[in-house]
Amino acid sequence: MKSEAKLLLGLGIGIALGAAVGYIMGSDKKEEWLEQANAFADKVRANVKSAIYKGKSEVSDLKEDIDDIAEIAKKELAKH
């Protein structure tokens, strides 16, 4: 996609989002929508934190496995 097309697409998306937010903020259900948006953001934040923790744990486990394999390889090489 050409950079001009990307720029126009981004501009169109920005205008649409701005119009939607403006409409919601002007409506009577603004507080309800904000509560729902905050609840959704909290769920996303919790899921991201969980995924980060899980990823760090898996990396740590993988590092331990690699260290174990390296130790075994050193012992095998020392025998020969």
Coordinates of C-alpha atoms in Angstrom, one line a residue:
M1 CA 0.0 0.0 0.0
K2 CA 1.4 3.4 -0.9
S3 CA 2.2 5.8 1.8
E4 CA -0.5 8.2 0.5
A5 CA -3.1 5.5 0.7
K6 CA -2.0 4.6 4.3
L7 CA -2.2 8.3 5.3
L8 CA -5.7 8.6 3.9
L9 CA -6.8 5.4 5.5
G10 CA -5.4 6.5 8.9
L11 CA -7.1 9.9 8.5
G12 CA -10.4 8.2 7.7
I13 CA -10.2 5.9 10.7
G14 CA -9.3 8.9 12.9
I15 CA -12.2 10.9 11.7
A16 CA -14.6 8.0 12.2
L17 CA -13.3 7.3 15.7
G18 CA -13.5 11.0 16.6
A19 CA -17.1 11.2 15.3
A20 CA -18.0 8.1 17.3
V21 CA -16.4 9.4 20.5
G22 CA -18.1 12.8 20.0
Y23 CA -21.5 11.2 19.5
I24 CA -21.1 9.1 22.6
M25 CA -19.8 11.9 24.8
G26 CA -22.8 14.0 23.7
S27 CA -25.3 11.3 24.5
D28 CA -27.2 10.7 27.7
K29 CA -25.5 7.3 28.2
K30 CA -22.0 8.8 28.4
E31 CA -21.5 7.6 32.0
E32 CA -22.7 4.1 31.2
W33 CA -20.4 3.9 28.1
L34 CA -17.4 5.2 30.1
E35 CA -18.0 2.5 32.8
Q36 CA -18.1 -0.2 30.2
A37 CA -15.0 1.2 28.5
N38 CA -13.2 1.3 31.8
A39 CA -14.2 -2.3 32.6
F40 CA -13.0 -3.4 29.2
A41 CA -9.7 -1.6 29.6
D42 CA -9.3 -3.3 33.0
K43 CA -9.9 -6.7 31.5
V44 CA -7.4 -6.0 28.7
R45 CA -4.8 -4.7 31.2
A46 CA -5.2 -7.9 33.3
N47 CA -4.9 -10.1 30.3
V48 CA -1.8 -8.3 29.1
K49 CA -0.2 -8.6 32.6
S50 CA -1.1 -12.3 32.7
A51 CA 0.4 -12.9 29.2
I52 CA 3.6 -11.0 30.2
Y53 CA 4.0 -13.1 33.4
K54 CA 3.3 -16.3 31.5
G55 CA 5.9 -15.3 28.8
K56 CA 8.5 -14.5 31.4
S57 CA 7.9 -17.8 33.2
E58 CA 8.2 -19.7 29.9
V59 CA 11.4 -17.9 29.0
S60 CA 12.8 -18.7 32.5
D61 CA 11.9 -22.4 32.1
L62 CA 13.5 -22.5 28.6
K63 CA 16.7 -20.9 30.0
E64 CA 16.8 -23.6 32.7
D65 CA 16.4 -26.3 30.1
I66 CA 19.2 -24.8 27.9
D67 CA 21.4 -24.6 30.9
D68 CA 20.7 -28.3 31.7
I69 CA 21.5 -29.3 28.2
A70 CA 24.7 -27.3 28.1
E71 CA 25.8 -28.9 31.4
I72 CA 25.1 -32.4 30.0
A73 CA 27.1 -31.5 26.8
K74 CA 30.0 -30.3 28.9
K75 CA 30.1 -33.5 30.8
E76 CA 29.9 -35.6 27.6
L77 CA 32.7 -33.6 26.0
A78 CA 34.9 -34.0 29.1
K79 CA 34.6 -37.8 28.8
H80 CA 36.2 -37.8 25.4

